[in-house]
CSV table of C-alpha atoms in Angstrom, one decimal:
chain,number,residue,atom,x,y,z
A,1,UNK,CA,15.9,-26.3,-21.6
A,2,UNK,CA,17.7,-23.0,-20.8
A,3,UNK,CA,16.8,-19.3,-20.9
A,4,UNK,CA,19.5,-16.7,-20.7
A,5,UNK,CA,17.4,-14.8,-18.1
A,6,UNK,CA,14.0,-15.0,-16.4
A,7,UNK,CA,12.8,-12.2,-18.7
A,8,UNK,CA,13.4,-14.4,-21.8
A,9,UNK,CA,11.5,-17.2,-20.2
A,10,UNK,CA,8.6,-14.9,-19.7
A,11,UNK,CA,8.7,-13.7,-23.3
A,12,UNK,CA,8.9,-17.3,-24.6
A,13,UNK,CA,6.2,-18.8,-22.4
A,14,UNK,CA,3.8,-15.8,-22.1
A,15,UNK,CA,2.2,-16.8,-18.8
A,16,UNK,CA,-1.2,-15.5,-17.7
A,17,UNK,CA,-0.5,-16.5,-14.1
A,18,UNK,CA,2.8,-16.9,-12.3
A,19,UNK,CA,3.0,-18.9,-9.1
A,20,UNK,CA,6.5,-18.3,-7.6
A,21,UNK,CA,8.5,-19.6,-4.6
A,22,UNK,CA,11.3,-17.1,-3.9
A,23,UNK,CA,13.7,-16.7,-1.0
A,24,UNK,CA,14.9,-14.0,-0.8
A,25,UNK,CA,12.1,-11.8,-2.2
A,26,UNK,CA,12.3,-8.2,-3.5
A,27,UNK,CA,9.2,-6.0,-3.3
A,28,UNK,CA,10.1,-4.0,-6.4
A,29,UNK,CA,10.4,-7.2,-8.3
A,30,UNK,CA,7.0,-8.3,-7.1
A,31,UNK,CA,5.5,-4.9,-8.0
A,32,UNK,CA,7.0,-4.9,-11.5
A,33,UNK,CA,5.9,-8.5,-12.3
A,34,UNK,CA,2.4,-8.0,-10.8
A,35,UNK,CA,1.8,-5.1,-13.3
A,36,UNK,CA,2.4,-7.6,-16.1
A,37,UNK,CA,0.5,-10.7,-15.1
A,38,UNK,CA,-1.5,-12.3,-12.3
A,39,UNK,CA,1.0,-13.2,-9.6
A,40,UNK,CA,1.1,-15.5,-6.5
A,41,UNK,CA,4.2,-15.7,-4.4
A,42,UNK,CA,5.4,-17.8,-1.5
A,43,UNK,CA,8.6,-16.9,0.4
A,44,UNK,CA,10.5,-17.6,3.6
A,45,UNK,CA,12.2,-14.2,3.4
A,46,UNK,CA,14.1,-12.1,3.8
A,47,UNK,CA,11.6,-9.7,2.1
A,48,UNK,CA,13.1,-6.4,0.9
A,49,UNK,CA,11.0,-3.3,0.1
A,50,UNK,CA,8.0,-4.8,2.0
A,51,UNK,CA,5.8,-1.8,1.4
A,52,UNK,CA,6.2,-2.2,-2.3
A,53,UNK,CA,4.8,-5.7,-1.8
A,54,UNK,CA,1.8,-4.2,-0.2
A,55,UNK,CA,1.4,-1.8,-3.1
A,56,UNK,CA,1.4,-4.8,-5.5
A,57,UNK,CA,-1.3,-6.5,-3.3
A,58,UNK,CA,-3.5,-3.4,-3.1
A,59,UNK,CA,-3.3,-2.3,-6.7
A,60,UNK,CA,-2.6,-5.4,-8.8
A,61,UNK,CA,-4.1,-8.2,-6.8
A,62,UNK,CA,-0.8,-10.0,-6.1
A,63,UNK,CA,-1.0,-12.7,-3.5
A,64,UNK,CA,2.1,-12.9,-1.4
A,65,UNK,CA,2.4,-15.4,1.5
A,66,UNK,CA,5.1,-16.5,4.0
A,67,UNK,CA,6.0,-20.1,4.8
A,68,UNK,CA,9.2,-21.2,6.7
A,69,UNK,CA,12.1,-23.2,5.4
A,70,UNK,CA,11.8,-22.5,1.6
A,71,UNK,CA,15.3,-22.1,0.3
A,72,UNK,CA,14.8,-22.0,-3.4
A,73,UNK,CA,13.5,-19.9,-6.3
A,74,UNK,CA,11.1,-21.6,-8.7
A,75,UNK,CA,8.3,-20.3,-10.9
A,76,UNK,CA,5.2,-22.1,-12.2
A,77,UNK,CA,4.1,-20.3,-15.4
A,78,UNK,CA,0.5,-20.9,-16.5
A,79,UNK,CA,-0.3,-20.0,-20.1
A,80,UNK,CA,-1.2,-22.1,-23.1
A,81,UNK,CA,0.7,-24.8,-21.2
A,82,UNK,CA,2.1,-25.1,-17.7
A,83,UNK,CA,5.9,-24.9,-17.3
A,84,UNK,CA,8.2,-24.8,-14.4
A,85,UNK,CA,11.2,-22.4,-14.3
A,86,UNK,CA,14.1,-22.8,-11.8
A,87,UNK,CA,16.0,-19.5,-11.8
A,88,UNK,CA,17.1,-16.5,-9.8
A,89,UNK,CA,15.1,-15.1,-6.9
A,90,UNK,CA,12.3,-12.6,-7.6
A,91,UNK,CA,14.0,-9.2,-7.3
A,92,UNK,CA,13.8,-6.1,-9.5
A,93,UNK,CA,17.0,-6.6,-11.4
A,94,UNK,CA,15.8,-10.1,-12.5
A,95,UNK,CA,12.4,-8.9,-13.7
A,96,UNK,CA,14.0,-5.9,-15.4
A,97,UNK,CA,16.3,-8.2,-17.4
A,98,UNK,CA,19.5,-6.9,-15.8
A,99,UNK,CA,20.4,-10.3,-14.4
A,100,UNK,CA,22.3,-12.8,-16.5
A,101,UNK,CA,21.5,-15.8,-14.3
A,102,UNK,CA,20.5,-18.8,-16.3
A,103,UNK,CA,17.0,-20.1,-15.9
A,104,UNK,CA,16.2,-23.8,-16.5
A,105,UNK,CA,12.6,-24.7,-17.5
A,106,UNK,CA,10.5,-27.8,-18.1
A,107,UNK,CA,6.9,-28.2,-19.2
A,108,UNK,CA,6.7,-31.7,-17.6
A,109,UNK,CA,4.8,-32.3,-14.4
A,110,UNK,CA,6.8,-31.6,-11.3
A,111,UNK,CA,5.8,-33.6,-8.3
A,112,UNK,CA,5.7,-32.3,-4.7
A,113,UNK,CA,5.7,-28.6,-5.4
A,114,UNK,CA,2.1,-28.0,-6.2
A,115,UNK,CA,1.0,-28.5,-2.5
A,116,UNK,CA,3.6,-25.9,-1.3
A,117,UNK,CA,2.0,-23.2,-3.5
A,118,UNK,CA,-1.3,-23.4,-1.5
A,119,UNK,CA,0.4,-23.0,1.9
A,120,UNK,CA,1.5,-20.0,3.9
A,121,UNK,CA,0.2,-16.9,5.6
A,122,UNK,CA,-0.4,-13.5,3.9
A,123,UNK,CA,2.6,-11.3,4.7
A,124,UNK,CA,0.3,-8.4,5.8
A,125,UNK,CA,-0.6,-10.6,8.7
A,126,UNK,CA,3.0,-10.9,9.9
A,127,UNK,CA,5.6,-8.7,11.4
A,128,UNK,CA,8.9,-7.5,10.0
A,129,UNK,CA,10.7,-9.6,12.6
A,130,UNK,CA,9.5,-12.7,10.8
A,131,UNK,CA,9.9,-11.4,7.3
A,132,UNK,CA,13.3,-9.8,7.7
A,133,UNK,CA,14.8,-7.7,4.9
A,134,UNK,CA,16.3,-4.5,5.9
A,135,UNK,CA,15.5,-1.0,7.2
A,136,UNK,CA,11.8,-0.6,6.3
A,137,UNK,CA,10.6,-2.9,9.1
A,138,UNK,CA,9.3,-0.3,11.5
A,139,UNK,CA,7.3,1.5,8.7
A,140,UNK,CA,5.9,-1.8,7.4
A,141,UNK,CA,4.7,-2.8,10.9
A,142,UNK,CA,3.0,0.5,11.3
A,143,UNK,CA,1.3,0.3,7.9
A,144,UNK,CA,0.0,-3.3,8.4
A,145,UNK,CA,-1.3,-2.5,11.9
A,146,UNK,CA,-3.1,0.7,10.8
A,147,UNK,CA,-4.7,-0.9,7.8
A,148,UNK,CA,-6.0,-3.8,10.0
A,149,UNK,CA,-7.8,-1.5,12.4
A,150,UNK,CA,-11.6,-1.4,12.6
A,151,UNK,CA,-12.3,1.8,14.4
A,152,UNK,CA,-15.8,3.2,14.9
A,153,UNK,CA,-16.6,6.7,16.1
A,154,UNK,CA,-19.2,9.5,15.8
A,155,UNK,CA,-16.7,12.3,14.8
A,156,UNK,CA,-13.1,12.9,13.8
A,157,UNK,CA,-11.8,13.4,17.4
A,158,UNK,CA,-13.4,10.2,18.7
A,159,UNK,CA,-11.9,8.2,15.8
A,160,UNK,CA,-8.5,9.8,16.2
A,161,UNK,CA,-8.6,9.1,19.9
A,162,UNK,CA,-9.5,5.4,19.3
A,163,UNK,CA,-6.6,5.0,16.8
A,164,UNK,CA,-4.3,6.5,19.4
A,165,UNK,CA,-5.6,4.2,22.1
A,166,UNK,CA,-5.4,1.1,19.9
A,167,UNK,CA,-1.7,0.7,20.7
A,168,UNK,CA,-0.6,0.7,17.1
A,169,UNK,CA,1.9,3.4,17.7
A,170,UNK,CA,3.3,2.0,20.9
A,171,UNK,CA,2.7,5.3,22.7
A,172,UNK,CA,-0.2,7.5,23.5
A,173,UNK,CA,1.6,10.9,23.2
A,174,UNK,CA,0.1,12.8,20.3
A,175,UNK,CA,3.3,14.6,19.4
A,176,UNK,CA,5.2,11.3,19.2
A,177,UNK,CA,2.4,9.7,17.2
A,178,UNK,CA,2.3,12.6,14.8
A,179,UNK,CA,6.1,12.4,14.2
A,180,UNK,CA,5.8,8.7,13.5
A,181,UNK,CA,3.0,9.1,11.0
A,182,UNK,CA,4.5,12.1,9.2
A,183,UNK,CA,7.9,10.4,9.0
A,184,UNK,CA,6.2,7.4,7.4
A,185,UNK,CA,4.2,9.5,5.0
A,186,UNK,CA,7.2,11.5,3.9
A,187,UNK,CA,9.6,8.6,3.5
A,188,UNK,CA,7.1,6.3,1.7
A,189,UNK,CA,5.1,8.9,-0.3
A,190,UNK,CA,5.9,7.1,-3.6
A,191,UNK,CA,4.6,3.7,-2.4
A,192,UNK,CA,0.8,3.6,-3.1
A,193,UNK,CA,-0.1,1.1,-0.4
A,194,UNK,CA,-3.2,1.4,1.7
A,195,UNK,CA,-2.6,3.0,5.1
A,196,UNK,CA,-6.2,3.0,6.4
A,197,UNK,CA,-9.5,1.8,5.1
A,198,UNK,CA,-12.3,4.3,4.9
A,199,UNK,CA,-15.4,2.3,6.0
A,200,UNK,CA,-18.0,4.5,4.5
A,201,UNK,CA,-16.8,3.7,1.0
A,202,UNK,CA,-14.6,0.6,1.5
A,203,UNK,CA,-11.7,2.4,-0.3
A,204,UNK,CA,-8.2,2.4,1.1
A,205,UNK,CA,-6.5,5.7,1.9
A,206,UNK,CA,-3.0,5.4,0.7
A,207,UNK,CA,0.3,6.8,2.0
A,208,UNK,CA,0.6,9.3,-0.8
A,209,UNK,CA,-2.9,10.6,-0.2
A,210,UNK,CA,-1.9,11.4,3.4
A,211,UNK,CA,1.3,13.1,2.3
A,212,UNK,CA,-0.1,15.1,-0.6
A,213,UNK,CA,-3.3,15.9,1.4
A,214,UNK,CA,-1.1,17.9,3.8
A,215,UNK,CA,0.8,19.5,1.0
A,216,UNK,CA,-2.3,20.7,-0.8
A,217,UNK,CA,-3.7,22.2,2.4
A,218,UNK,CA,-0.4,24.1,2.7
A,219,UNK,CA,-1.0,25.7,-0.7
A,220,UNK,CA,-4.8,26.2,-0.3
A,221,UNK,CA,-6.4,29.6,-0.5
A,222,UNK,CA,-10.0,28.9,0.6
A,223,UNK,CA,-9.7,31.0,3.7
A,224,UNK,CA,-8.7,34.7,4.1
A,225,UNK,CA,-5.5,33.8,5.9
A,226,UNK,CA,-4.6,31.1,3.2
A,227,UNK,CA,-3.2,27.6,3.8
A,228,UNK,CA,-6.7,26.2,4.0
A,229,UNK,CA,-9.0,24.0,1.9
A,230,UNK,CA,-12.7,23.7,2.3
A,231,UNK,CA,-14.3,20.2,1.7
A,232,UNK,CA,-12.8,16.8,1.8
A,233,UNK,CA,-13.6,16.2,-1.9
A,234,UNK,CA,-11.6,19.2,-3.0
A,235,UNK,CA,-8.7,18.2,-0.8
A,236,UNK,CA,-8.6,14.6,-2.2
A,237,UNK,CA,-9.0,15.7,-5.8
A,238,UNK,CA,-6.0,17.9,-5.5
A,239,UNK,CA,-3.9,15.4,-3.6
A,240,UNK,CA,-4.7,12.7,-6.2
A,241,UNK,CA,-3.4,14.9,-9.0
A,242,UNK,CA,0.0,14.8,-7.2
A,243,UNK,CA,-0.1,11.2,-6.1
A,244,UNK,CA,1.8,8.5,-8.2
A,245,UNK,CA,-0.2,6.5,-10.8
A,246,UNK,CA,-2.0,3.6,-9.1
A,247,UNK,CA,-5.2,1.6,-9.6
A,248,UNK,CA,-6.4,2.5,-6.1
A,249,UNK,CA,-6.0,6.3,-6.9
A,250,UNK,CA,-8.1,5.7,-10.1
A,251,UNK,CA,-10.8,4.2,-7.9
A,252,UNK,CA,-10.8,7.3,-5.7
A,253,UNK,CA,-11.1,9.5,-8.7
A,254,UNK,CA,-14.0,7.5,-10.0
A,255,UNK,CA,-15.7,7.5,-6.6
A,256,UNK,CA,-15.4,11.3,-6.4
A,257,UNK,CA,-17.2,11.7,-9.7
A,258,UNK,CA,-20.2,9.6,-8.5
A,259,UNK,CA,-22.6,11.9,-6.6
A,260,UNK,CA,-23.7,9.4,-3.9
A,261,UNK,CA,-20.2,8.2,-3.1
A,262,UNK,CA,-18.8,11.8,-3.2
A,263,UNK,CA,-21.4,12.7,-0.6
A,264,UNK,CA,-20.3,9.7,1.6
A,265,UNK,CA,-16.7,10.8,1.3
A,266,UNK,CA,-17.6,14.4,2.2
A,267,UNK,CA,-19.5,13.2,5.3
A,268,UNK,CA,-16.9,10.8,6.5
A,269,UNK,CA,-15.0,11.7,9.7
A,270,UNK,CA,-12.3,9.1,9.0
A,271,UNK,CA,-10.3,11.1,6.5
A,272,UNK,CA,-10.1,14.2,8.7
A,273,UNK,CA,-9.2,12.0,11.6
A,274,UNK,CA,-6.2,10.5,9.8
A,275,UNK,CA,-5.0,13.9,8.6
A,276,UNK,CA,-5.3,15.3,12.1
A,277,UNK,CA,-3.0,12.6,13.4
A,278,UNK,CA,-0.1,13.9,11.1
A,279,UNK,CA,0.1,16.9,13.5
A,280,UNK,CA,0.2,19.2,10.5
A,281,UNK,CA,-3.5,19.9,10.0
A,282,UNK,CA,-6.3,21.5,12.1
A,283,UNK,CA,-9.8,20.4,11.2
A,284,UNK,CA,-13.2,21.9,11.9
A,285,UNK,CA,-16.7,21.2,10.7
A,286,UNK,CA,-18.8,24.2,9.5
A,287,UNK,CA,-22.1,24.3,7.7
A,288,UNK,CA,-21.9,20.7,6.7
A,289,UNK,CA,-18.4,20.7,5.3
A,290,UNK,CA,-14.9,19.9,6.6
A,291,UNK,CA,-12.4,22.7,6.6
A,292,UNK,CA,-8.7,21.8,6.7
A,293,UNK,CA,-6.1,24.4,7.8
A,294,UNK,CA,-2.4,24.1,8.1
A,295,UNK,CA,-1.1,24.4,11.6
A,296,UNK,CA,1.6,27.1,12.2
A,297,UNK,CA,4.5,24.7,12.1
A,298,UNK,CA,8.1,24.4,10.8
A,299,UNK,CA,8.4,22.1,7.9
């Protein structure tokens, strides 16, 4: 049987869970589809818009894995019945309905494919050299390495120093590291993927939270000289108002409303450490609260 497009197959079959094999793979297609239904994907690459894939993983529970030598696009759609759809690769234009590629589907059992869907490695465990897919490779590699770090320290300076010495940035020069981190935050500020995990709460600090955290300090008026915000909670609340809609940002908002968790956030040295590494923010601790001030810099 035929569908004029993948979108019409989705409308007809109404799946609760989609298991897809797609090479190539588009991150914006993954993100769009993951917002609609539970999604598991296997790909051999190339993977385009890789940080959008991470956003789908972090916010919508998408499972995206890599396995070599898969040169096809096929979808198992699980709803009231299980059907297989052979169609175009999973990219944004296909999910948006802008593709006119025919999709062939059957609700009969397909032998030999089920086993494939359980194989592969999570893409966040791999490098852009393996995944391929265009110009976001350096940013993707930095994000996945930062989010995998498990750094312990007594204060923000010790934590920042251990992140620097982890080798994630490939250099130990603070100015170069700050340039790398701020370039990433600026370019990917609309991608709500986790950049660093805050161990006191278990929540992931996203790329937009770093970018808008700096921006709200630049507009803060908590100090006589201006360009300053007192307390981590106030900084995050204001940054989250500017950040794109995302489930992980809703989790932060809820955490900030819960008194015990808010206190843990206020006490955490990890958030100031990350903001210090942008090279835009000076941080000090006074009377039990973090104070964030904008460095005298050229934007």
